[in-house]
Each structure stands twice: as structure tokens, then as C-alpha cells.
Amino acid sequence: MLHPLLKVTKIGFIGAGNMTQALIKGMVESQRILPSKIYVSNRTPGKLIKLKENFAVNTCEHNEEVVDTCDVVILATKPQDLPASISEISGKFRPEQIIVSLAAGINMSALEKLIPAGRLIRLMPNTPSLIGRGVLGVLMQNADESASDLIHDMISSLGVVFDVTNEDQFDALMVSCSSGTGFVFEMMMYWQDWIQERGFTPEESRQMTVETFLGASMLAAQATGIEIEELQQRVTSKKGVTAAGLQSMRELEIERALRISFEKASMRSQEISRQNQI
Ligand SMILES: NC(=O)c1ccc[n+]([C@@H]2O[C@H](COP(=O)([O-])OP(=O)(O)OC[C@H]3O[C@@H](n4cnc5c(N)ncnc54)[C@H](OP(=O)(O)O)[C@@H]3O)[C@@H](O)[C@H]2O)c1
């Protein structure tokens, strides 16, 4: 059963960029949240006009209006814009309010300094949330069970939600699932190029690539209880074609390359955190 307060909860967004648009689309299309319960502000009006046209949400001229009106306030500016977006209104937050930060690289202690009152939550969505296939990480600070249940119900239509217990885990989820979406696209680009170079049209190559990634993922998703390694062994006959390709991938140390890339992304996240220390 959904949280009894979900239908009446007013949800506000400060910042109307890509992630806000993805979250609003997911929330409204799942019909769990009424557009009339959503309030959005933005630095400039362009995106607000579009959001109102597309989803019939309420738009606010000032960030303060969102904070004054809403029970849940989602901070959705770029991390470097977050302090400025709330500096003049930080005293307006209320203790019972749930404040959800999407900002990568602004940790809980920095958020606490920026926002003296309220139940703080860090949320890390990824872009497949747009189609309900997101991976979302939630880190709670001083939020109670009721706030946790409400947030879970609010976002569960966007994908699978994981509660994480510390900032390190939060960063790992961000790198592997949020940045990870970009890493997967990088590999898909190489896949598509290789196919295309062999005479297929761009459309055919794209479709073959997408369906291969989708098919493998869906097979893994449906084969619960079976390790991915086992699924790989099932498509690999000894000394066969797949085995030759896999052997080369291992000789080329693809795993090492990927791990280094993950670590580099993680280091960048820590660097942004240091720059955002408040
Ligand atoms: N995109 C992703 O895949 C993704 C994934 C996970 C987490 N996130 C997090 O989500 C947050 C938003 O990212 P995004 O990709 O949606 O960024 P974005 O598209 O650049 O949107 C940010 C929005 O914030 C607005 N803004 C800036 N300063 C403001 C202020 N003072 N008051 C009100 N609005 C202000 C901007 O307004 P203008 O229109 O005037 O520029 C812009 O529309 C970031 O913290 C990011 O780390 C994003």
C-alpha cells in the first residue's frame, strides 16, 4: 500500500533541468503524484514554461515559494549552483520538511551547514529513471521511518531503489549506476561502429547494438539465482568464436581499464566534494 500521505504531499523542485524533467515525467506518468501537487522554480523561465505545458505542474517565480509551499523540497540545481540557490532562503526550511538533494559531491555535513532545519536526504537517480528503469540510491541522515517510506513510494515508480548507509557507498552507486549509464553508452558506441564498418546501415547497427545490450540485460534480469558468469559460460563453447573474443578481452585487460575508469570517476567525485566543502 502506498504511503497514505503521498497523494496530498506537495513536492517542490528547485531547478528545472534534465533530472527534474526526468523525475517529474516518471512521477506524473506513474499516476502516483498529481501534477497539481508538484511545484517547480528555476533560475530562468524557459524550462518552466515547457514543464507547465507538458505536465501541468505549478511553476514558481521564486525558490522561496517552493520552500514555503512544499512538504518535500528537491534541490535539483547543479552542485556548484546549490549554495547560491538556497543561501537567501536557508532560514525558511522547516524541521518537519523533507529536503532531498540530488547534488553529486555535496555530502551530508555540507548540506547540514547549508540547511539548518529539515529532514535531509541525498538521492542519486540515473537517467533511465526517465523510463522507469532507473537505479536510485538513497542516503538518509536525520530522516525517520515515515519520511523514508514516503520517499520510497514517491520514487519507486522510477526504478529500483537502494538504501545506502554511508557516503562511500553513495559515491560507489553514483559512479557505477549514474556515471555508469554514460560508460555503457561509450561501449555501445564502439559496438555500433564496428557493425557499421561491416556494411550495415547506421539504423541497423544501432538496433543490433541496443538489442544485444538489452537482450543480455533482460536475460540476466530474468535468470534470478544464476550468476552472470554462469550465463556467460552458457554462450561460450570451448575454443569457439565467443571464447576467442573473450580471451582477447582478458589479454587486453578490459577489466583493469574499466576499474581504472571507475576509480578516476570516483576521484573526481571526491575532488568536487572538496571544492564544495562549506
Ligand atoms: N543528469 C543526470 O544524469 C544526473 C544524474 C544524477 C544526479 N544528477 C544531479 O541532479 C542535479 C541536476 O542536474 P541536471 O543534469 O538536471 O542539471 P541541469 O540540467 O543543468 O539543471 C539545473 C537547473 O538548475 C537551474 N538553476 C541554477 N541556478 C539556480 C537557482 N539559483 N535557482 C533556481 N534554479 C537554478 C538551472 O537554470 P537555468 O535554466 O537558468 O540554467 C537549470 O535549469 C545535479 O546536482 C546533478 O548532480 C544529475
Coordinates of N, CA and C in Angstrom, one line a residue, residues 39-219:
Y39 N 5.5 21.5 -7.6 CA 5.8 22.9 -7.7 C 7.3 23.0 -8.2
V40 N 7.5 23.9 -9.2 CA 8.9 24.0 -9.7 C 9.3 25.4 -9.8
S41 N 10.6 25.7 -9.4 CA 11.2 27.0 -9.7 C 12.5 26.8 -10.5
N42 N 12.9 27.8 -11.2 CA 14.1 27.8 -12.0 C 14.7 29.1 -12.1
R43 N 16.0 29.2 -12.4 CA 16.7 30.5 -12.5 C 16.1 31.4 -13.6
T44 N 15.9 30.7 -14.7 CA 15.3 31.4 -15.9 C 14.0 30.8 -16.3
P45 N 13.1 31.5 -16.9 CA 11.7 30.9 -17.1 C 11.5 29.8 -18.1
G46 N 12.4 29.8 -19.1 CA 12.2 28.9 -20.3 C 11.7 27.5 -20.0
K47 N 12.5 26.8 -19.1 CA 12.1 25.4 -18.9 C 10.8 25.3 -18.1
L48 N 10.5 26.3 -17.3 CA 9.3 26.2 -16.5 C 8.0 26.3 -17.5
I49 N 8.1 27.1 -18.5 CA 7.0 27.2 -19.4 C 6.8 25.8 -20.1
K50 N 7.8 25.2 -20.5 CA 7.7 23.8 -21.1 C 7.1 22.8 -20.1
L51 N 7.7 22.8 -18.9 CA 7.2 21.9 -17.9 C 5.7 22.0 -17.6
K52 N 5.3 23.3 -17.6 CA 3.8 23.6 -17.3 C 3.0 23.0 -18.5
E53 N 3.5 23.3 -19.7 CA 2.8 22.9 -20.9 C 2.7 21.3 -21.0
N54 N 3.8 20.7 -20.7 CA 3.9 19.2 -20.9 C 3.2 18.5 -19.7
F55 N 3.3 19.0 -18.5 CA 2.8 18.1 -17.4 C 1.8 18.8 -16.5
A56 N 1.5 20.1 -16.8 CA 0.5 20.9 -16.0 C 0.9 21.0 -14.5
V57 N 2.2 21.1 -14.3 CA 2.7 21.3 -12.9 C 2.6 22.8 -12.5
N58 N 2.7 23.1 -11.3 CA 2.7 24.5 -10.8 C 4.1 25.1 -11.0
T59 N 4.2 26.3 -11.5 CA 5.6 26.9 -11.6 C 5.6 28.1 -10.6
C60 N 6.8 28.3 -10.1 CA 7.0 29.4 -9.1 C 8.1 30.3 -9.6
E61 N 7.9 31.6 -9.4 CA 8.8 32.6 -9.8 C 10.1 32.6 -8.9
H62 N 9.9 32.3 -7.7 CA 11.0 32.4 -6.7 C 11.2 31.0 -6.0
N63 N 12.4 30.7 -5.7 CA 12.7 29.5 -5.0 C 12.0 29.4 -3.6
E64 N 11.9 30.6 -3.0 CA 11.3 30.7 -1.7 C 9.9 30.2 -1.7
E65 N 9.2 30.4 -2.8 CA 7.8 30.0 -2.9 C 7.7 28.4 -2.8
V66 N 8.7 27.8 -3.4 CA 8.7 26.3 -3.4 C 8.9 25.9 -1.9
V67 N 9.9 26.5 -1.2 CA 10.1 26.1 0.1 C 8.9 26.4 1.0
D68 N 8.3 27.5 0.8 CA 7.1 27.9 1.7 C 6.0 26.9 1.4
T69 N 5.8 26.5 0.2 CA 4.6 25.7 -0.1 C 4.7 24.2 0.1
C70 N 5.9 23.7 -0.1 CA 6.0 22.2 -0.2 C 6.4 21.5 1.1
D71 N 6.0 20.2 1.1 CA 6.4 19.3 2.2 C 7.7 18.6 1.9
V72 N 7.9 18.4 0.6 CA 9.2 17.8 0.2 C 9.8 18.8 -0.8
V73 N 11.1 19.1 -0.5 CA 11.8 20.1 -1.5 C 13.0 19.3 -2.1
I74 N 13.0 19.2 -3.4 CA 14.1 18.5 -4.1 C 15.0 19.6 -4.6
L75 N 16.3 19.5 -4.2 CA 17.3 20.5 -4.7 C 17.9 20.0 -5.9
A76 N 17.6 20.6 -7.1 CA 18.0 20.0 -8.3 C 18.7 20.9 -9.2
T77 N 19.5 21.8 -8.6 CA 20.4 22.6 -9.5 C 21.7 21.8 -9.6
K78 N 22.6 22.3 -10.4 CA 24.0 21.7 -10.5 C 24.6 21.9 -9.1
P79 N 25.5 21.0 -8.7 CA 26.1 21.2 -7.3 C 26.7 22.6 -7.1
Q80 N 27.4 23.1 -8.1 CA 28.0 24.4 -7.9 C 27.1 25.5 -7.7
D81 N 25.8 25.3 -8.2 CA 24.8 26.4 -8.0 C 23.9 26.2 -6.8
L82 N 24.1 25.1 -6.1 CA 23.3 24.8 -4.9 C 23.4 25.9 -3.8
P83 N 24.6 26.2 -3.4 CA 24.7 27.2 -2.3 C 24.0 28.5 -2.6
A84 N 24.2 29.0 -3.8 CA 23.6 30.3 -4.2 C 22.1 30.1 -4.3
S85 N 21.6 29.0 -4.8 CA 20.2 28.9 -4.9 C 19.4 28.9 -3.6
I86 N 20.1 28.5 -2.5 CA 19.3 28.5 -1.3 C 19.9 29.4 -0.2
S87 N 20.9 30.1 -0.5 CA 21.6 30.9 0.5 C 20.6 32.0 1.1
E88 N 19.8 32.6 0.3 CA 18.9 33.6 0.9 C 17.7 33.1 1.6
I89 N 17.4 31.8 1.3 CA 16.2 31.2 1.9 C 16.5 30.1 2.9
S90 N 17.7 29.9 3.3 CA 18.1 28.7 4.1 C 17.3 28.8 5.4
G91 N 17.0 30.0 5.9 CA 16.3 30.1 7.2 C 14.8 29.7 7.0
K92 N 14.3 29.5 5.8 CA 12.9 29.3 5.6 C 12.5 27.8 5.7
F93 N 13.6 26.9 5.7 CA 13.3 25.5 5.8 C 12.7 25.2 7.2
R94 N 11.8 24.2 7.2 CA 11.1 23.9 8.5 C 11.6 22.5 8.9
P95 N 11.6 22.3 10.2 CA 12.1 21.0 10.8 C 11.4 19.7 10.2
E96 N 10.0 19.9 10.0 CA 9.3 18.7 9.5 C 9.4 18.4 8.0
Q97 N 10.0 19.4 7.3 CA 10.2 19.3 5.9 C 11.2 18.3 5.5
I98 N 10.9 17.6 4.3 CA 11.9 16.6 3.8 C 12.6 17.3 2.7
I99 N 14.0 17.3 2.8 CA 14.8 18.0 1.8 C 15.7 17.0 1.1
V100 N 15.5 16.9 -0.2 CA 16.2 15.9 -0.9 C 17.2 16.5 -1.8
S101 N 18.5 16.2 -1.6 CA 19.5 16.8 -2.5 C 19.9 15.8 -3.6
L102 N 19.9 16.3 -4.8 CA 20.4 15.4 -5.9 C 21.9 15.7 -6.2
A103 N 22.4 16.7 -5.5 CA 23.8 17.1 -5.9 C 24.9 16.1 -5.6
A104 N 25.5 15.8 -6.7 CA 26.7 14.9 -6.6 C 27.8 15.8 -5.9
G105 N 28.5 15.2 -5.0 CA 29.7 16.0 -4.5 C 29.4 17.0 -3.4
I106 N 28.1 17.0 -2.9 CA 27.8 17.8 -1.7 C 27.4 16.8 -0.6
N107 N 28.3 16.5 0.4 CA 27.9 15.5 1.3 C 27.0 16.0 2.4
M108 N 26.6 15.1 3.3 CA 25.6 15.4 4.3 C 26.1 16.5 5.2
S109 N 27.3 16.5 5.6 CA 27.7 17.5 6.6 C 27.7 18.9 5.9
A110 N 28.1 19.0 4.6 CA 28.0 20.3 3.9 C 26.5 20.7 3.8
L111 N 25.6 19.7 3.5 CA 24.2 20.0 3.4 C 23.6 20.6 4.7
E112 N 24.1 19.9 5.8 CA 23.6 20.4 7.1 C 24.0 21.8 7.4
K113 N 25.2 22.2 6.9 CA 25.6 23.6 7.1 C 24.8 24.5 6.3
L114 N 24.4 24.1 5.1 CA 23.6 25.0 4.2 C 22.1 25.1 4.7
I115 N 21.6 23.9 5.2 CA 20.2 23.9 5.6 C 20.1 23.5 7.0
P116 N 19.8 24.5 7.9 CA 19.8 24.2 9.3 C 18.7 23.4 9.8
A117 N 17.5 23.4 9.1 CA 16.4 22.7 9.6 C 15.9 21.7 8.5
G118 N 15.2 20.7 8.9 CA 14.6 19.8 8.0 C 15.2 18.4 8.0
R119 N 14.5 17.4 7.4 CA 15.0 16.0 7.4 C 15.7 15.8 6.1
L120 N 17.0 15.6 6.2 CA 17.8 15.6 5.0 C 18.0 14.2 4.3
I121 N 17.9 14.2 3.0 CA 18.1 13.0 2.3 C 19.0 13.3 1.0
R122 N 19.9 12.4 0.7 CA 20.6 12.5 -0.6 C 20.0 11.5 -1.5
L123 N 19.7 11.9 -2.7 CA 19.1 10.9 -3.7 C 20.0 10.9 -4.9
M124 N 20.4 9.8 -5.4 CA 21.2 9.7 -6.6 C 20.4 8.9 -7.7
P125 N 19.7 9.6 -8.6 CA 19.0 8.8 -9.6 C 19.9 8.7 -10.9
N126 N 19.5 7.9 -11.8 CA 20.2 7.9 -13.1 C 19.2 8.2 -14.2
T127 N 19.7 8.5 -15.4 CA 18.8 8.9 -16.4 C 17.8 7.9 -16.9
P128 N 18.0 6.5 -16.8 CA 16.9 5.6 -17.2 C 15.7 5.7 -16.2
S129 N 15.8 6.5 -15.2 CA 14.6 6.8 -14.4 C 13.5 7.4 -15.3
L130 N 13.9 8.0 -16.3 CA 13.0 8.7 -17.3 C 12.0 7.6 -17.8
I131 N 12.4 6.4 -17.9 CA 11.5 5.3 -18.5 C 11.2 4.3 -17.4
G132 N 11.4 4.7 -16.1 CA 11.1 3.7 -15.1 C 12.1 2.6 -14.9
R133 N 13.3 2.7 -15.5 CA 14.3 1.7 -15.4 C 15.5 2.2 -14.7
G134 N 15.3 3.2 -13.8 CA 16.5 3.8 -13.1 C 17.0 2.9 -12.0
V135 N 18.2 3.3 -11.5 CA 18.8 2.8 -10.3 C 18.9 4.0 -9.4
L136 N 18.3 4.0 -8.2 CA 18.3 5.2 -7.4 C 18.8 4.8 -6.0
G137 N 19.8 5.6 -5.6 CA 20.4 5.4 -4.3 C 19.9 6.5 -3.3
V138 N 19.5 6.0 -2.1 CA 19.0 7.0 -1.1 C 19.9 6.9 0.2
L139 N 20.3 8.1 0.6 CA 21.1 8.1 1.9 C 20.4 9.1 2.8
M140 N 20.0 8.6 4.0 CA 19.2 9.4 4.9 C 20.1 9.9 6.1
Q141 N 19.8 11.0 6.6 CA 20.6 11.5 7.7 C 19.8 11.4 9.0
N142 N 18.9 12.5 9.1 CA 18.1 12.5 10.3 C 16.6 12.3 9.9
A143 N 16.4 11.5 8.8 CA 15.0 11.2 8.4 C 14.5 10.0 9.1
D144 N 13.2 10.0 9.6 CA 12.7 8.9 10.3 C 12.0 7.9 9.3
E145 N 11.4 6.9 9.9 CA 10.9 5.8 9.0 C 9.8 6.3 8.1
S146 N 9.0 7.3 8.6 CA 7.8 7.8 7.9 C 8.4 8.5 6.6
A147 N 9.4 9.4 6.9 CA 10.0 10.1 5.7 C 10.6 9.1 4.7
S148 N 11.2 8.1 5.2 CA 11.9 7.1 4.4 C 10.8 6.4 3.5
D149 N 9.7 6.0 4.1 CA 8.6 5.3 3.4 C 8.0 6.2 2.3
L150 N 7.8 7.5 2.7 CA 7.2 8.5 1.8 C 8.1 8.6 0.5
I151 N 9.4 8.8 0.8 CA 10.4 9.0 -0.3 C 10.4 7.7 -1.2
H152 N 10.4 6.6 -0.6 CA 10.5 5.3 -1.4 C 9.2 5.2 -2.3
D153 N 8.1 5.5 -1.7 CA 6.8 5.5 -2.5 C 6.8 6.5 -3.6
M154 N 7.5 7.7 -3.3 CA 7.5 8.8 -4.3 C 8.4 8.4 -5.5
I155 N 9.4 7.6 -5.3 CA 10.4 7.4 -6.4 C 10.4 6.0 -6.9
S156 N 9.6 5.1 -6.3 CA 9.8 3.7 -6.7 C 9.3 3.4 -8.1
S157 N 8.4 4.3 -8.6 CA 8.0 4.0 -10.0 C 9.1 4.4 -11.0
L158 N 10.2 5.0 -10.5 CA 11.2 5.4 -11.4 C 12.3 4.3 -11.6
G159 N 12.2 3.3 -10.8 CA 13.2 2.2 -11.0 C 13.4 1.5 -9.7
V160 N 14.6 0.8 -9.5 CA 14.9 0.1 -8.3 C 15.6 1.1 -7.3
V161 N 15.2 1.0 -6.0 CA 15.7 2.0 -5.1 C 16.6 1.2 -4.0
F162 N 17.8 1.7 -3.8 CA 18.6 1.1 -2.8 C 18.9 2.1 -1.7
D163 N 18.7 1.6 -0.4 CA 19.1 2.4 0.7 C 20.6 2.2 0.9
V164 N 21.4 3.3 1.0 CA 22.8 3.1 1.3 C 23.1 3.7 2.6
T165 N 24.1 3.2 3.3 CA 24.3 3.5 4.7 C 25.4 4.6 4.9
N166 N 26.2 4.8 3.9 CA 27.3 5.8 4.1 C 27.6 6.5 2.8
E167 N 28.4 7.6 2.9 CA 28.7 8.4 1.8 C 29.6 7.6 0.8
D168 N 30.4 6.7 1.3 CA 31.3 5.9 0.3 C 30.4 5.1 -0.6
Q169 N 29.4 4.4 0.0 CA 28.5 3.6 -0.8 C 27.7 4.5 -1.7
F170 N 27.4 5.6 -1.3 CA 26.6 6.6 -2.1 C 27.4 6.9 -3.4
D171 N 28.7 7.2 -3.1 CA 29.6 7.6 -4.2 C 29.8 6.4 -5.2
A172 N 29.9 5.2 -4.6 CA 30.1 4.0 -5.5 C 28.8 3.8 -6.3
L173 N 27.6 4.0 -5.8 CA 26.4 3.8 -6.6 C 26.3 4.9 -7.7
M174 N 26.8 6.1 -7.3 CA 26.8 7.2 -8.3 C 27.7 6.9 -9.5
V175 N 28.9 6.4 -9.1 CA 29.9 6.1 -10.2 C 29.4 5.0 -11.1
S176 N 28.9 3.9 -10.4 CA 28.6 2.7 -11.2 C 27.3 2.8 -11.9
C177 N 26.3 3.5 -11.4 CA 25.0 3.5 -12.0 C 24.6 4.8 -12.6
S178 N 25.0 5.9 -12.1 CA 24.7 7.2 -12.7 C 25.7 7.5 -13.8
S179 N 27.0 7.7 -13.4 CA 28.0 7.8 -14.4 C 28.0 6.5 -15.3
G180 N 27.7 5.4 -14.6 CA 27.8 4.1 -15.3 C 26.9 4.1 -16.6
T181 N 25.8 4.8 -16.5 CA 25.0 4.8 -17.7 C 25.8 5.4 -18.9
G182 N 26.6 6.4 -18.6 CA 27.4 7.0 -19.7 C 28.5 6.0 -20.1
F183 N 29.0 5.2 -19.2 CA 30.1 4.3 -19.5 C 29.5 3.2 -20.5
V184 N 28.3 2.8 -20.2 CA 27.6 1.8 -21.0 C 27.4 2.3 -22.4
F185 N 27.0 3.6 -22.5 CA 26.8 4.2 -23.8 C 28.1 4.3 -24.6
E186 N 29.2 4.5 -23.9 CA 30.5 4.5 -24.5 C 30.8 3.2 -25.2
M187 N 30.5 2.1 -24.5 CA 30.8 0.8 -25.1 C 29.8 0.5 -26.3
M188 N 28.6 1.0 -26.1 CA 27.6 0.8 -27.2 C 28.0 1.5 -28.5
M189 N 28.7 2.6 -28.3 CA 29.2 3.4 -29.5 C 30.2 2.6 -30.2
Y190 N 31.2 1.9 -29.5 CA 32.2 1.1 -30.2 C 31.5 -0.1 -30.9
W191 N 30.5 -0.7 -30.2 CA 29.8 -1.8 -30.8 C 29.2 -1.4 -32.1
Q192 N 28.4 -0.3 -32.1 CA 27.7 0.1 -33.2 C 28.7 0.4 -34.4
D193 N 29.8 1.1 -34.1 CA 30.8 1.5 -35.1 C 31.3 0.2 -35.8
W194 N 31.6 -0.8 -35.0 CA 32.2 -2.0 -35.6 C 31.3 -2.6 -36.5
I195 N 30.0 -2.7 -36.1 CA 29.0 -3.3 -37.0 C 28.8 -2.5 -38.3
Q196 N 28.8 -1.2 -38.1 CA 28.5 -0.3 -39.2 C 29.7 -0.4 -40.3
E197 N 30.9 -0.5 -39.7 CA 32.1 -0.6 -40.6 C 32.0 -1.9 -41.5
R198 N 31.1 -2.8 -41.2 CA 31.0 -4.0 -41.9 C 29.7 -4.0 -42.9
G199 N 29.3 -2.8 -43.2 CA 28.3 -2.7 -44.2 C 26.8 -2.5 -43.8
F200 N 26.6 -2.6 -42.5 CA 25.2 -2.3 -42.1 C 24.9 -0.8 -42.0
T201 N 23.7 -0.5 -42.2 CA 23.3 0.9 -42.1 C 23.4 1.4 -40.6
P202 N 23.5 2.7 -40.4 CA 23.6 3.2 -39.0 C 22.4 2.7 -38.2
E203 N 21.2 2.7 -38.8 CA 20.0 2.3 -38.1 C 20.1 0.8 -37.7
E204 N 20.5 0.0 -38.7 CA 20.6 -1.4 -38.4 C 21.7 -1.7 -37.3
S205 N 22.8 -1.0 -37.4 CA 23.9 -1.2 -36.4 C 23.4 -0.7 -35.1
R206 N 22.7 0.4 -35.0 CA 22.2 0.9 -33.7 C 21.3 -0.2 -33.1
Q207 N 20.3 -0.7 -34.0 CA 19.4 -1.6 -33.4 C 20.0 -2.9 -32.9
M208 N 21.0 -3.4 -33.7 CA 21.7 -4.6 -33.3 C 22.4 -4.4 -32.0
T209 N 23.0 -3.2 -31.8 CA 23.7 -2.9 -30.6 C 22.8 -2.8 -29.4
V210 N 21.7 -2.0 -29.6 CA 20.8 -1.8 -28.5 C 20.2 -3.1 -28.1
E211 N 19.7 -3.9 -29.1 CA 19.1 -5.2 -28.7 C 20.0 -6.2 -28.1
T212 N 21.3 -6.1 -28.4 CA 22.3 -7.1 -27.8 C 22.4 -6.7 -26.3
F213 N 22.6 -5.4 -26.0 CA 22.7 -5.0 -24.6 C 21.4 -5.3 -23.9
L214 N 20.3 -4.9 -24.5 CA 19.0 -5.1 -23.9 C 18.7 -6.6 -23.6
G215 N 19.0 -7.4 -24.7 CA 18.8 -8.9 -24.6 C 19.6 -9.5 -23.5
A216 N 20.9 -9.1 -23.4 CA 21.8 -9.7 -22.4 C 21.3 -9.3 -21.0
S217 N 20.9 -8.0 -20.9 CA 20.5 -7.5 -19.6 C 19.2 -8.1 -19.2
M218 N 18.2 -8.3 -20.1 CA 17.0 -8.9 -19.7 C 17.1 -10.4 -19.4
L219 N 18.0 -11.0 -20.1 CA 18.3 -12.4 -19.8 C 18.8 -12.5 -18.4

